[in-house]
Amino acid sequence: IGEETTMRGFIAAAFGAALTLAGLGGGVAPAAAQETVTLKISHYLPASHGFQTDFLGPWAEELARRTNGKVKAEIYPGTSSFGNAARQADQVRAGVIDIALGLRGIPRGRFERSSVFELPFVVSEAGAGTKAMWEMYKSGALADDYKEYKVLALFVHNGGLFHTTSTPVHELSDLKGLRLRTPSEAVSAMLQSLGASAVGLPPSEIYENLQKGTLDGLVTTWDLVGATRLNEVVKYHTDGRVYTAAFYVLMNQRKYDSLPADVKQAIDETSGDALVAKFGDWWAKWDKAGREDAVARGHEIIEVDEATRNRWRQELTPMIDAYIERLQTTGVAEARALYDQARDITARYEAAE
C-alpha cells in the first residue's frame, strides 16, 4: 500500500509539473509570454533617409524600451527585396511585412479619398496638412481607404517644387513640353493640364532618367532631391509650394490582433496622435538638407510669391474641378465635400501655426 501511495503521489506531482510547464497550471508564467515579438517593417527609400534614421529606427527602439525588450524590429529599406514602392501596402495586406511606410499615389487608383490632399494649393506645410489628414481619418471621412489595415499614421510633405535640368520654371506655362516625374495621379493631372508629360517612376529610377535626358525634371520635395543625390543632375528649383504628396504607415490587422496586450499598448501610445505630431518638424529637417545642398552647388532657386501662387491657383481651378469630377464618377461620390473639408481643416491648422 505504501508503494502504491508513493507511486500515485509521484505521478500526480509529475502531472502537475507538466501542466505548469505547459502553461496550464498556476505559478510560473507561460514561456510563450516571454518570447520576443518580431515586427518586420519596410519602406521604399534608402536606409540613410530620415524615414528610417529619424522615424522608424527610433520608433522601433522605443517599442523595445516600453516592452522591456520584448519587441524586436527588422527594418527593410528601399534597397531590400521588400523596398518596392508599389508593393508596400500589398506586403502588409498579405502579411509578409507587418508594418510599411508607403507613398499613397504608387500604384495609382488606391486610397483615392486621401488624394484630395494632393490637389494644388491644399497644403503648404507638412505639419498642418498632416494634422488635417489625420483629423479627417479619425472622423471617418477617409476611413474607407484603409479599412483593411491597422492605420498607425497618415501624413503629407511640405508643399512641393518643380526641379528641372535645363529649363527654369517662372510660370506654369514654362512646364509645357517638359517630361517630369510625378508622384501621384493628382500631380499627373496637374502636369498634363499644363501641357507637360507626367512620367511615373519609383525614386530609385529618377536619377538615371534625368542623367540620360529621358526626364527634364521632377515634381517633389527638397528632401527627396537631397536624399537621392538629384542635385547632381538638376539645376533649377521653383519653390511654389504647389502640391503635396500623401503617405501612410499601415500595419497588418491580423498581426496587431495577435500581439500581447503590452505590445499593443506600446504601439497605440507611440502611433496615431503622438506620431503625426512629429512630421512637421521632421519634414523641415529633411527639406533643409536638400535645399542647403542646392545652394552650395550654386543652383538657381526661384521663389514664388503669394500673389503668383494665387494666380496659379486660379489657372489650375479647371484641372481641380475635372479631377474631383473623375473621383465622383469612379466611386468617391463625396469627393467635392472631401476636397472642401481638406482645404478648410488644413487652412485652420496653418493659421494656428
mmCIF file of C-alpha atoms in Angstrom:
data_model
loop_
_atom_site.group_PDB
_atom_site.id
_atom_site.type_symbol
_atom_site.label_atom_id
_atom_site.label_comp_id
_atom_site.label_asym_id
_atom_site.label_seq_id
_atom_site.Cartn_x
_atom_site.Cartn_y
_atom_site.Cartn_z
ATOM 1 C CA ILE A 1 0.000 0.000 0.000
ATOM 2 C CA GLY A 2 2.844 2.328 0.833
ATOM 3 C CA GLU A 3 4.484 1.737 -2.534
ATOM 4 C CA GLU A 4 1.184 2.343 -4.347
ATOM 5 C CA THR A 5 0.593 5.583 -2.433
ATOM 6 C CA THR A 6 4.090 6.758 -3.190
ATOM 7 C CA MET A 7 3.704 5.945 -6.874
ATOM 8 C CA ARG A 8 0.373 7.810 -7.025
ATOM 9 C CA GLY A 9 1.992 10.819 -5.408
ATOM 10 C CA PHE A 10 4.870 10.726 -7.876
ATOM 11 C CA ILE A 11 2.512 10.539 -10.851
ATOM 12 C CA ALA A 12 0.408 13.409 -9.508
ATOM 13 C CA ALA A 13 3.475 15.537 -8.928
ATOM 14 C CA ALA A 14 4.842 14.780 -12.400
ATOM 15 C CA PHE A 15 1.486 15.553 -13.999
ATOM 16 C CA GLY A 16 1.241 18.838 -12.101
ATOM 17 C CA ALA A 17 4.719 19.812 -13.211
ATOM 18 C CA ALA A 18 3.802 19.043 -16.799
ATOM 19 C CA LEU A 19 0.725 21.241 -16.545
ATOM 20 C CA THR A 20 2.799 24.080 -15.136
ATOM 21 C CA LEU A 21 5.368 23.778 -17.907
ATOM 22 C CA ALA A 22 2.596 23.751 -20.483
ATOM 23 C CA GLY A 23 1.187 26.942 -19.024
ATOM 24 C CA LEU A 24 -1.999 25.213 -17.815
ATOM 25 C CA GLY A 25 -1.273 25.298 -14.111
ATOM 26 C CA GLY A 26 -0.724 28.147 -11.694
ATOM 27 C CA GLY A 27 2.523 29.738 -10.604
ATOM 28 C CA VAL A 28 5.105 30.347 -13.338
ATOM 29 C CA ALA A 29 4.033 32.475 -16.337
ATOM 30 C CA PRO A 30 3.779 30.667 -19.678
ATOM 31 C CA ALA A 31 7.064 30.517 -21.567
ATOM 32 C CA ALA A 32 5.363 31.825 -24.716
ATOM 33 C CA ALA A 33 4.576 35.086 -22.937
ATOM 34 C CA GLN A 34 8.299 35.749 -22.572
ATOM 35 C CA GLU A 35 9.077 35.207 -26.251
ATOM 36 C CA THR A 36 10.333 38.028 -28.483
ATOM 37 C CA VAL A 37 7.819 39.663 -30.818
ATOM 38 C CA THR A 38 9.445 40.345 -34.183
ATOM 39 C CA LEU A 39 7.982 43.117 -36.322
ATOM 40 C CA LYS A 40 9.038 43.292 -39.962
ATOM 41 C CA ILE A 41 8.948 46.923 -41.133
ATOM 42 C CA SER A 42 9.535 48.158 -44.681
ATOM 43 C CA HIS A 43 9.800 51.430 -46.585
ATOM 44 C CA TYR A 44 10.931 52.436 -50.080
ATOM 45 C CA LEU A 45 13.827 54.864 -49.543
ATOM 46 C CA PRO A 46 17.498 54.303 -48.603
ATOM 47 C CA ALA A 47 18.348 53.323 -45.038
ATOM 48 C CA SER A 48 20.107 56.674 -44.682
ATOM 49 C CA HIS A 49 16.851 58.590 -45.208
ATOM 50 C CA GLY A 50 15.048 60.225 -42.311
ATOM 51 C CA PHE A 51 12.175 57.769 -42.711
ATOM 52 C CA GLN A 52 14.494 55.248 -41.065
ATOM 53 C CA THR A 53 17.062 57.317 -39.144
ATOM 54 C CA ASP A 54 14.611 59.738 -37.527
ATOM 55 C CA PHE A 55 11.367 57.776 -37.526
ATOM 56 C CA LEU A 56 11.292 54.012 -37.959
ATOM 57 C CA GLY A 57 14.595 53.211 -36.243
ATOM 58 C CA PRO A 58 13.988 55.297 -33.090
ATOM 59 C CA TRP A 59 10.327 54.276 -33.044
ATOM 60 C CA ALA A 60 11.313 50.585 -33.018
ATOM 61 C CA GLU A 61 13.761 51.282 -30.189
ATOM 62 C CA GLU A 62 11.005 52.983 -28.231
ATOM 63 C CA LEU A 63 8.741 49.952 -28.670
ATOM 64 C CA ALA A 64 11.537 47.738 -27.370
ATOM 65 C CA ARG A 65 12.066 50.011 -24.366
ATOM 66 C CA ARG A 66 8.380 50.178 -23.482
ATOM 67 C CA THR A 67 8.052 46.367 -23.644
ATOM 68 C CA ASN A 68 11.279 45.589 -21.743
ATOM 69 C CA GLY A 69 12.941 44.230 -24.843
ATOM 70 C CA LYS A 70 10.051 42.043 -25.954
ATOM 71 C CA VAL A 71 9.721 43.775 -29.348
ATOM 72 C CA LYS A 72 12.439 43.293 -31.935
ATOM 73 C CA ALA A 73 12.175 45.133 -35.250
ATOM 74 C CA GLU A 74 13.636 44.161 -38.606
ATOM 75 C CA ILE A 75 13.658 47.196 -40.923
ATOM 76 C CA TYR A 76 13.832 46.660 -44.682
ATOM 77 C CA PRO A 77 14.691 49.823 -46.682
ATOM 78 C CA GLY A 78 14.244 50.562 -50.362
ATOM 79 C CA THR A 79 17.364 48.622 -51.326
ATOM 80 C CA SER A 80 15.933 45.396 -49.901
ATOM 81 C CA SER A 81 13.676 42.854 -51.562
ATOM 82 C CA PHE A 82 10.773 44.468 -49.673
ATOM 83 C CA GLY A 83 11.607 48.005 -50.826
ATOM 84 C CA ASN A 84 9.480 48.292 -53.963
ATOM 85 C CA ALA A 85 7.435 51.490 -53.616
ATOM 86 C CA ALA A 86 4.435 49.968 -55.413
ATOM 87 C CA ARG A 87 4.207 46.962 -53.080
ATOM 88 C CA GLN A 88 4.285 48.469 -49.605
ATOM 89 C CA ALA A 89 0.564 48.221 -48.844
ATOM 90 C CA ASP A 90 0.215 44.848 -50.601
ATOM 91 C CA GLN A 91 3.016 43.359 -48.482
ATOM 92 C CA VAL A 92 1.206 44.421 -45.329
ATOM 93 C CA ARG A 93 -2.132 43.093 -46.504
ATOM 94 C CA ALA A 94 -0.561 39.737 -47.402
ATOM 95 C CA GLY A 95 1.226 39.540 -44.055
ATOM 96 C CA VAL A 96 4.761 39.165 -45.446
ATOM 97 C CA ILE A 97 5.509 42.564 -43.862
ATOM 98 C CA ASP A 98 3.936 43.652 -40.587
ATOM 99 C CA ILE A 99 4.266 47.435 -40.974
ATOM 100 C CA ALA A 100 5.034 49.554 -44.039
ATOM 101 C CA LEU A 101 5.566 53.208 -44.849
ATOM 102 C CA GLY A 102 4.416 53.916 -48.378
ATOM 103 C CA LEU A 103 3.549 56.636 -50.868
ATOM 104 C CA ARG A 104 -0.197 56.915 -51.384
ATOM 105 C CA GLY A 105 -0.010 57.567 -55.145
ATOM 106 C CA ILE A 106 2.009 54.447 -56.038
ATOM 107 C CA PRO A 107 0.420 52.401 -57.511
ATOM 108 C CA ARG A 108 -2.360 54.571 -58.866
ATOM 109 C CA GLY A 109 -6.011 54.079 -58.106
ATOM 110 C CA ARG A 110 -5.584 53.363 -54.377
ATOM 111 C CA PHE A 111 -6.632 55.317 -51.290
ATOM 112 C CA GLU A 112 -8.353 57.815 -53.588
ATOM 113 C CA ARG A 113 -10.254 59.730 -50.928
ATOM 114 C CA SER A 114 -6.912 60.754 -49.497
ATOM 115 C CA SER A 115 -5.792 62.098 -52.879
ATOM 116 C CA VAL A 116 -7.754 65.322 -52.355
ATOM 117 C CA PHE A 117 -4.878 66.478 -50.138
ATOM 118 C CA GLU A 118 -2.554 66.262 -53.141
ATOM 119 C CA LEU A 119 -4.516 68.681 -55.292
ATOM 120 C CA PRO A 120 -2.884 72.067 -55.975
ATOM 121 C CA PHE A 121 -2.685 74.538 -53.104
ATOM 122 C CA VAL A 122 -4.447 72.454 -50.472
ATOM 123 C CA VAL A 123 -1.277 72.041 -48.376
ATOM 124 C CA SER A 124 1.712 74.340 -47.925
ATOM 125 C CA GLU A 125 3.142 72.997 -44.659
ATOM 126 C CA ALA A 126 3.629 69.367 -43.694
ATOM 127 C CA GLY A 127 2.662 69.837 -40.059
ATOM 128 C CA ALA A 128 -0.698 71.432 -40.779
ATOM 129 C CA GLY A 129 -1.517 69.124 -43.689
ATOM 130 C CA THR A 130 -0.648 66.035 -41.667
ATOM 131 C CA LYS A 131 -2.819 67.079 -38.732
ATOM 132 C CA ALA A 132 -5.685 67.825 -41.108
ATOM 133 C CA MET A 133 -5.372 64.469 -42.848
ATOM 134 C CA TRP A 134 -5.280 62.620 -39.539
ATOM 135 C CA GLU A 135 -8.306 64.535 -38.269
ATOM 136 C CA MET A 136 -10.243 63.537 -41.372
ATOM 137 C CA TYR A 137 -9.205 59.907 -40.928
ATOM 138 C CA LYS A 138 -10.306 59.851 -37.307
ATOM 139 C CA SER A 139 -13.643 61.448 -38.223
ATOM 140 C CA GLY A 140 -14.295 58.619 -40.682
ATOM 141 C CA ALA A 141 -14.070 60.771 -43.809
ATOM 142 C CA LEU A 142 -11.053 58.833 -45.123
ATOM 143 C CA ALA A 143 -11.610 55.576 -43.256
ATOM 144 C CA ASP A 144 -12.871 53.592 -46.254
ATOM 145 C CA ASP A 145 -9.472 53.983 -47.925
ATOM 146 C CA TYR A 146 -7.769 51.975 -45.183
ATOM 147 C CA LYS A 147 -10.424 49.605 -43.865
ATOM 148 C CA GLU A 148 -8.225 46.539 -44.483
ATOM 149 C CA TYR A 149 -5.423 47.822 -42.242
ATOM 150 C CA LYS A 150 -4.463 48.968 -38.776
ATOM 151 C CA VAL A 151 -3.547 52.611 -39.504
ATOM 152 C CA LEU A 152 -0.630 53.920 -37.457
ATOM 153 C CA ALA A 153 -0.252 57.283 -39.223
ATOM 154 C CA LEU A 154 -1.118 59.277 -42.316
ATOM 155 C CA PHE A 155 0.980 62.282 -43.313
ATOM 156 C CA VAL A 156 1.954 64.683 -46.088
ATOM 157 C CA HIS A 157 5.125 66.551 -47.014
ATOM 158 C CA ASN A 158 5.737 70.288 -47.309
ATOM 159 C CA GLY A 159 4.476 71.998 -50.454
ATOM 160 C CA GLY A 160 6.437 70.585 -53.400
ATOM 161 C CA LEU A 161 8.653 72.187 -56.016
ATOM 162 C CA PHE A 162 9.440 71.894 -59.703
ATOM 163 C CA HIS A 163 13.052 70.753 -60.186
ATOM 164 C CA THR A 164 14.444 70.891 -63.733
ATOM 165 C CA THR A 165 17.683 70.151 -65.521
ATOM 166 C CA SER A 166 17.850 72.921 -68.133
ATOM 167 C CA THR A 167 14.580 74.905 -68.211
ATOM 168 C CA PRO A 168 13.886 77.336 -65.339
ATOM 169 C CA VAL A 169 10.203 77.485 -64.414
ATOM 170 C CA HIS A 170 8.993 81.034 -63.679
ATOM 171 C CA GLU A 171 5.420 80.498 -64.864
ATOM 172 C CA LEU A 172 3.208 77.425 -65.167
ATOM 173 C CA SER A 173 3.370 77.868 -68.942
ATOM 174 C CA ASP A 174 7.098 77.050 -68.766
ATOM 175 C CA LEU A 175 6.171 73.458 -67.956
ATOM 176 C CA LYS A 176 4.662 72.880 -71.392
ATOM 177 C CA GLY A 177 6.508 70.159 -73.293
ATOM 178 C CA LEU A 178 8.613 69.041 -70.337
ATOM 179 C CA ARG A 179 8.811 65.422 -69.233
ATOM 180 C CA LEU A 180 8.513 65.381 -65.456
ATOM 181 C CA ARG A 181 8.454 62.593 -62.922
ATOM 182 C CA THR A 182 5.218 62.594 -60.938
ATOM 183 C CA PRO A 183 4.434 61.008 -57.556
ATOM 184 C CA SER A 184 0.666 60.582 -57.984
ATOM 185 C CA GLU A 185 -2.335 60.774 -60.283
ATOM 186 C CA ALA A 186 -3.351 64.153 -58.824
ATOM 187 C CA VAL A 187 0.016 65.669 -59.732
ATOM 188 C CA SER A 188 -0.098 63.921 -63.109
ATOM 189 C CA ALA A 189 -3.451 65.539 -63.837
ATOM 190 C CA MET A 190 -2.000 68.938 -62.972
ATOM 191 C CA LEU A 191 1.039 68.473 -65.216
ATOM 192 C CA GLN A 192 -0.995 67.164 -68.122
ATOM 193 C CA SER A 193 -3.406 70.094 -67.874
ATOM 194 C CA LEU A 194 -0.383 72.386 -68.320
ATOM 195 C CA GLY A 195 0.931 70.564 -71.385
ATOM 196 C CA ALA A 196 3.699 68.625 -69.631
ATOM 197 C CA SER A 197 4.230 64.872 -69.829
ATOM 198 C CA ALA A 198 3.780 63.129 -66.473
ATOM 199 C CA VAL A 199 6.089 60.139 -66.000
ATOM 200 C CA GLY A 200 5.521 57.728 -63.125
ATOM 201 C CA LEU A 201 8.766 56.311 -61.745
ATOM 202 C CA PRO A 202 9.891 54.945 -58.372
ATOM 203 C CA PRO A 203 12.520 57.105 -56.634
ATOM 204 C CA SER A 204 15.285 54.627 -57.428
ATOM 205 C CA GLU A 205 14.920 55.240 -61.198
ATOM 206 C CA ILE A 206 14.759 59.042 -61.258
ATOM 207 C CA TYR A 207 18.488 59.811 -61.237
ATOM 208 C CA GLU A 208 19.308 57.627 -64.232
ATOM 209 C CA ASN A 209 16.470 59.034 -66.325
ATOM 210 C CA LEU A 210 17.443 62.625 -65.536
ATOM 211 C CA GLN A 211 21.050 61.825 -66.389
ATOM 212 C CA LYS A 212 20.073 60.241 -69.714
ATOM 213 C CA GLY A 213 17.777 63.116 -70.615
ATOM 214 C CA THR A 214 14.638 60.983 -70.776
ATOM 215 C CA LEU A 215 13.326 63.231 -67.999
ATOM 216 C CA ASP A 216 13.529 67.022 -67.940
ATOM 217 C CA GLY A 217 12.838 67.241 -64.240
ATOM 218 C CA LEU A 218 10.548 66.176 -61.471
ATOM 219 C CA VAL A 219 7.918 67.419 -59.059
ATOM 220 C CA THR A 220 8.944 66.675 -55.485
ATOM 221 C CA THR A 221 10.329 67.998 -52.217
ATOM 222 C CA TRP A 222 13.740 69.368 -51.318
ATOM 223 C CA ASP A 223 14.058 66.261 -49.209
ATOM 224 C CA LEU A 224 13.902 63.675 -51.994
ATOM 225 C CA VAL A 225 16.218 65.723 -54.222
ATOM 226 C CA GLY A 226 18.826 65.767 -51.494
ATOM 227 C CA ALA A 227 18.340 62.208 -50.265
ATOM 228 C CA THR A 228 18.720 60.633 -53.714
ATOM 229 C CA ARG A 229 21.540 62.929 -54.970
ATOM 230 C CA LEU A 230 19.332 64.511 -57.646
ATOM 231 C CA ASN A 231 21.009 67.879 -57.122
ATOM 232 C CA GLU A 232 23.831 66.379 -59.156
ATOM 233 C CA VAL A 233 21.621 66.399 -62.264
ATOM 234 C CA VAL A 234 19.082 69.215 -61.773
ATOM 235 C CA LYS A 235 19.978 72.918 -61.720
ATOM 236 C CA TYR A 236 16.742 74.885 -61.276
ATOM 237 C CA HIS A 237 14.248 74.731 -58.408
ATOM 238 C CA THR A 238 10.897 76.558 -58.445
ATOM 239 C CA ASP A 239 9.619 76.825 -54.889
ATOM 240 C CA GLY A 240 5.916 77.411 -55.398
ATOM 241 C CA ARG A 241 4.511 75.024 -52.755
ATOM 242 C CA VAL A 242 2.026 73.976 -55.384
ATOM 243 C CA TYR A 243 1.101 70.474 -54.236
ATOM 244 C CA THR A 244 1.841 67.793 -51.654
ATOM 245 C CA ALA A 245 2.039 64.004 -51.645
ATOM 246 C CA ALA A 246 0.358 61.805 -49.067
ATOM 247 C CA PHE A 247 1.903 58.846 -47.223
ATOM 248 C CA TYR A 248 0.721 56.059 -44.951
ATOM 249 C CA VAL A 249 2.089 53.901 -42.148
ATOM 250 C CA LEU A 250 -0.005 50.732 -42.163
ATOM 251 C CA MET A 251 0.057 47.573 -40.076
ATOM 252 C CA ASN A 252 -1.351 44.146 -40.798
ATOM 253 C CA GLN A 253 -4.535 43.965 -38.723
ATOM 254 C CA ARG A 254 -4.201 40.238 -38.012
ATOM 255 C CA LYS A 255 -0.667 40.738 -36.731
ATOM 256 C CA TYR A 256 -1.783 43.540 -34.447
ATOM 257 C CA ASP A 257 -4.708 41.488 -33.124
ATOM 258 C CA SER A 258 -2.348 38.595 -32.298
ATOM 259 C CA LEU A 259 0.008 40.674 -30.149
ATOM 260 C CA PRO A 260 0.218 40.615 -26.343
ATOM 261 C CA ALA A 261 -1.644 43.434 -24.604
ATOM 262 C CA ASP A 262 1.513 45.284 -23.545
ATOM 263 C CA VAL A 263 2.850 45.342 -27.124
ATOM 264 C CA LYS A 264 -0.483 46.619 -28.451
ATOM 265 C CA GLN A 265 -0.426 49.321 -25.801
ATOM 266 C CA ALA A 266 3.107 50.381 -26.764
ATOM 267 C CA ILE A 267 2.134 50.604 -30.447
ATOM 268 C CA ASP A 268 -1.032 52.556 -29.690
ATOM 269 C CA GLU A 269 0.755 55.019 -27.409
ATOM 270 C CA THR A 270 3.522 55.743 -29.941
ATOM 271 C CA SER A 271 1.392 55.970 -33.085
ATOM 272 C CA GLY A 272 -1.679 57.969 -34.056
ATOM 273 C CA ASP A 273 -1.868 61.435 -32.481
ATOM 274 C CA ALA A 274 1.560 61.160 -30.850
ATOM 275 C CA LEU A 275 3.223 60.180 -34.113
ATOM 276 C CA VAL A 276 1.560 62.525 -36.599
ATOM 277 C CA ALA A 277 2.515 65.499 -34.415
ATOM 278 C CA LYS A 278 6.191 64.870 -35.280
ATOM 279 C CA PHE A 279 6.081 65.011 -39.072
ATOM 280 C CA GLY A 280 6.114 68.789 -39.390
ATOM 281 C CA ASP A 281 9.495 69.081 -37.648
ATOM 282 C CA TRP A 282 10.856 66.029 -39.454
ATOM 283 C CA TRP A 283 9.997 67.405 -42.887
ATOM 284 C CA ALA A 284 11.528 70.767 -42.001
ATOM 285 C CA LYS A 285 14.771 68.967 -41.144
ATOM 286 C CA TRP A 286 14.738 66.739 -44.230
ATOM 287 C CA ASP A 287 13.929 69.574 -46.631
ATOM 288 C CA LYS A 288 16.607 71.814 -45.135
ATOM 289 C CA ALA A 289 19.342 69.358 -46.088
ATOM 290 C CA GLY A 290 18.243 69.183 -49.737
ATOM 291 C CA ARG A 291 17.936 72.950 -50.086
ATOM 292 C CA GLU A 292 21.308 73.624 -48.491
ATOM 293 C CA ASP A 293 22.907 71.181 -50.899
ATOM 294 C CA ALA A 294 21.367 73.016 -53.884
ATOM 295 C CA VAL A 295 22.575 76.371 -52.549
ATOM 296 C CA ALA A 296 26.076 75.015 -52.050
ATOM 297 C CA ARG A 297 26.117 73.881 -55.693
ATOM 298 C CA GLY A 298 25.119 77.346 -56.922
ATOM 299 C CA HIS A 299 21.731 76.315 -58.294
ATOM 300 C CA GLU A 300 19.053 78.846 -59.188
ATOM 301 C CA ILE A 301 16.189 78.822 -56.697
ATOM 302 C CA ILE A 302 13.075 80.594 -57.953
ATOM 303 C CA GLU A 303 10.886 81.762 -55.068
ATOM 304 C CA VAL A 304 7.204 82.149 -55.976
ATOM 305 C CA ASP A 305 5.428 84.935 -54.111
ATOM 306 C CA GLU A 306 1.906 84.704 -52.733
ATOM 307 C CA ALA A 307 0.383 86.849 -55.492
ATOM 308 C CA THR A 308 1.741 84.471 -58.132
ATOM 309 C CA ARG A 309 0.534 81.445 -56.168
ATOM 310 C CA ASN A 310 -2.973 82.925 -56.062
ATOM 311 C CA ARG A 311 -2.878 83.496 -59.802
ATOM 312 C CA TRP A 312 -1.679 79.933 -60.376
ATOM 313 C CA ARG A 313 -4.489 78.659 -58.159
ATOM 314 C CA GLN A 314 -6.996 80.301 -60.471
ATOM 315 C CA GLU A 315 -5.276 78.869 -63.542
ATOM 316 C CA LEU A 316 -5.493 75.373 -62.087
ATOM 317 C CA THR A 317 -9.129 75.570 -60.957
ATOM 318 C CA PRO A 318 -10.483 73.812 -64.110
ATOM 319 C CA MET A 319 -7.992 70.986 -63.566
ATOM 320 C CA ILE A 320 -9.049 70.631 -59.914
ATOM 321 C CA ASP A 321 -12.721 70.522 -60.881
ATOM 322 C CA ALA A 322 -12.048 67.879 -63.527
ATOM 323 C CA TYR A 323 -10.116 65.716 -61.063
ATOM 324 C CA ILE A 324 -12.897 65.908 -58.482
ATOM 325 C CA GLU A 325 -15.459 65.015 -61.146
ATOM 326 C CA ARG A 326 -13.379 61.957 -62.091
ATOM 327 C CA LEU A 327 -13.305 60.837 -58.467
ATOM 328 C CA GLN A 328 -17.073 61.222 -58.259
ATOM 329 C CA THR A 329 -17.634 59.075 -61.332
ATOM 330 C CA THR A 330 -15.206 56.350 -60.183
ATOM 331 C CA GLY A 331 -16.618 55.656 -56.755
ATOM 332 C CA VAL A 332 -15.894 58.616 -54.465
ATOM 333 C CA ALA A 333 -19.319 60.258 -54.556
ATOM 334 C CA GLU A 334 -18.419 62.729 -51.793
ATOM 335 C CA ALA A 335 -15.201 63.917 -53.489
ATOM 336 C CA ARG A 336 -16.196 67.593 -53.578
ATOM 337 C CA ALA A 337 -17.053 67.593 -49.891
ATOM 338 C CA LEU A 338 -13.773 65.833 -49.063
ATOM 339 C CA TYR A 339 -11.803 68.410 -51.044
ATOM 340 C CA ASP A 340 -13.557 71.331 -49.357
ATOM 341 C CA GLN A 341 -13.039 69.742 -45.957
ATOM 342 C CA ALA A 342 -9.347 69.109 -46.617
ATOM 343 C CA ARG A 343 -8.836 72.745 -47.624
ATOM 344 C CA ASP A 344 -10.759 74.146 -44.663
ATOM 345 C CA ILE A 345 -9.150 71.978 -41.985
ATOM 346 C CA THR A 346 -5.657 72.460 -43.388
ATOM 347 C CA ALA A 347 -6.169 76.229 -43.509
ATOM 348 C CA ARG A 348 -7.277 76.154 -39.873
ATOM 349 C CA TYR A 349 -4.130 74.339 -38.799
ATOM 350 C CA GLU A 350 -1.896 76.553 -40.943
ATOM 351 C CA ALA A 351 -3.415 79.673 -39.394
ATOM 352 C CA ALA A 352 -2.715 78.265 -35.923
ATOM 353 C CA GLU A 353 0.968 77.515 -36.587
#
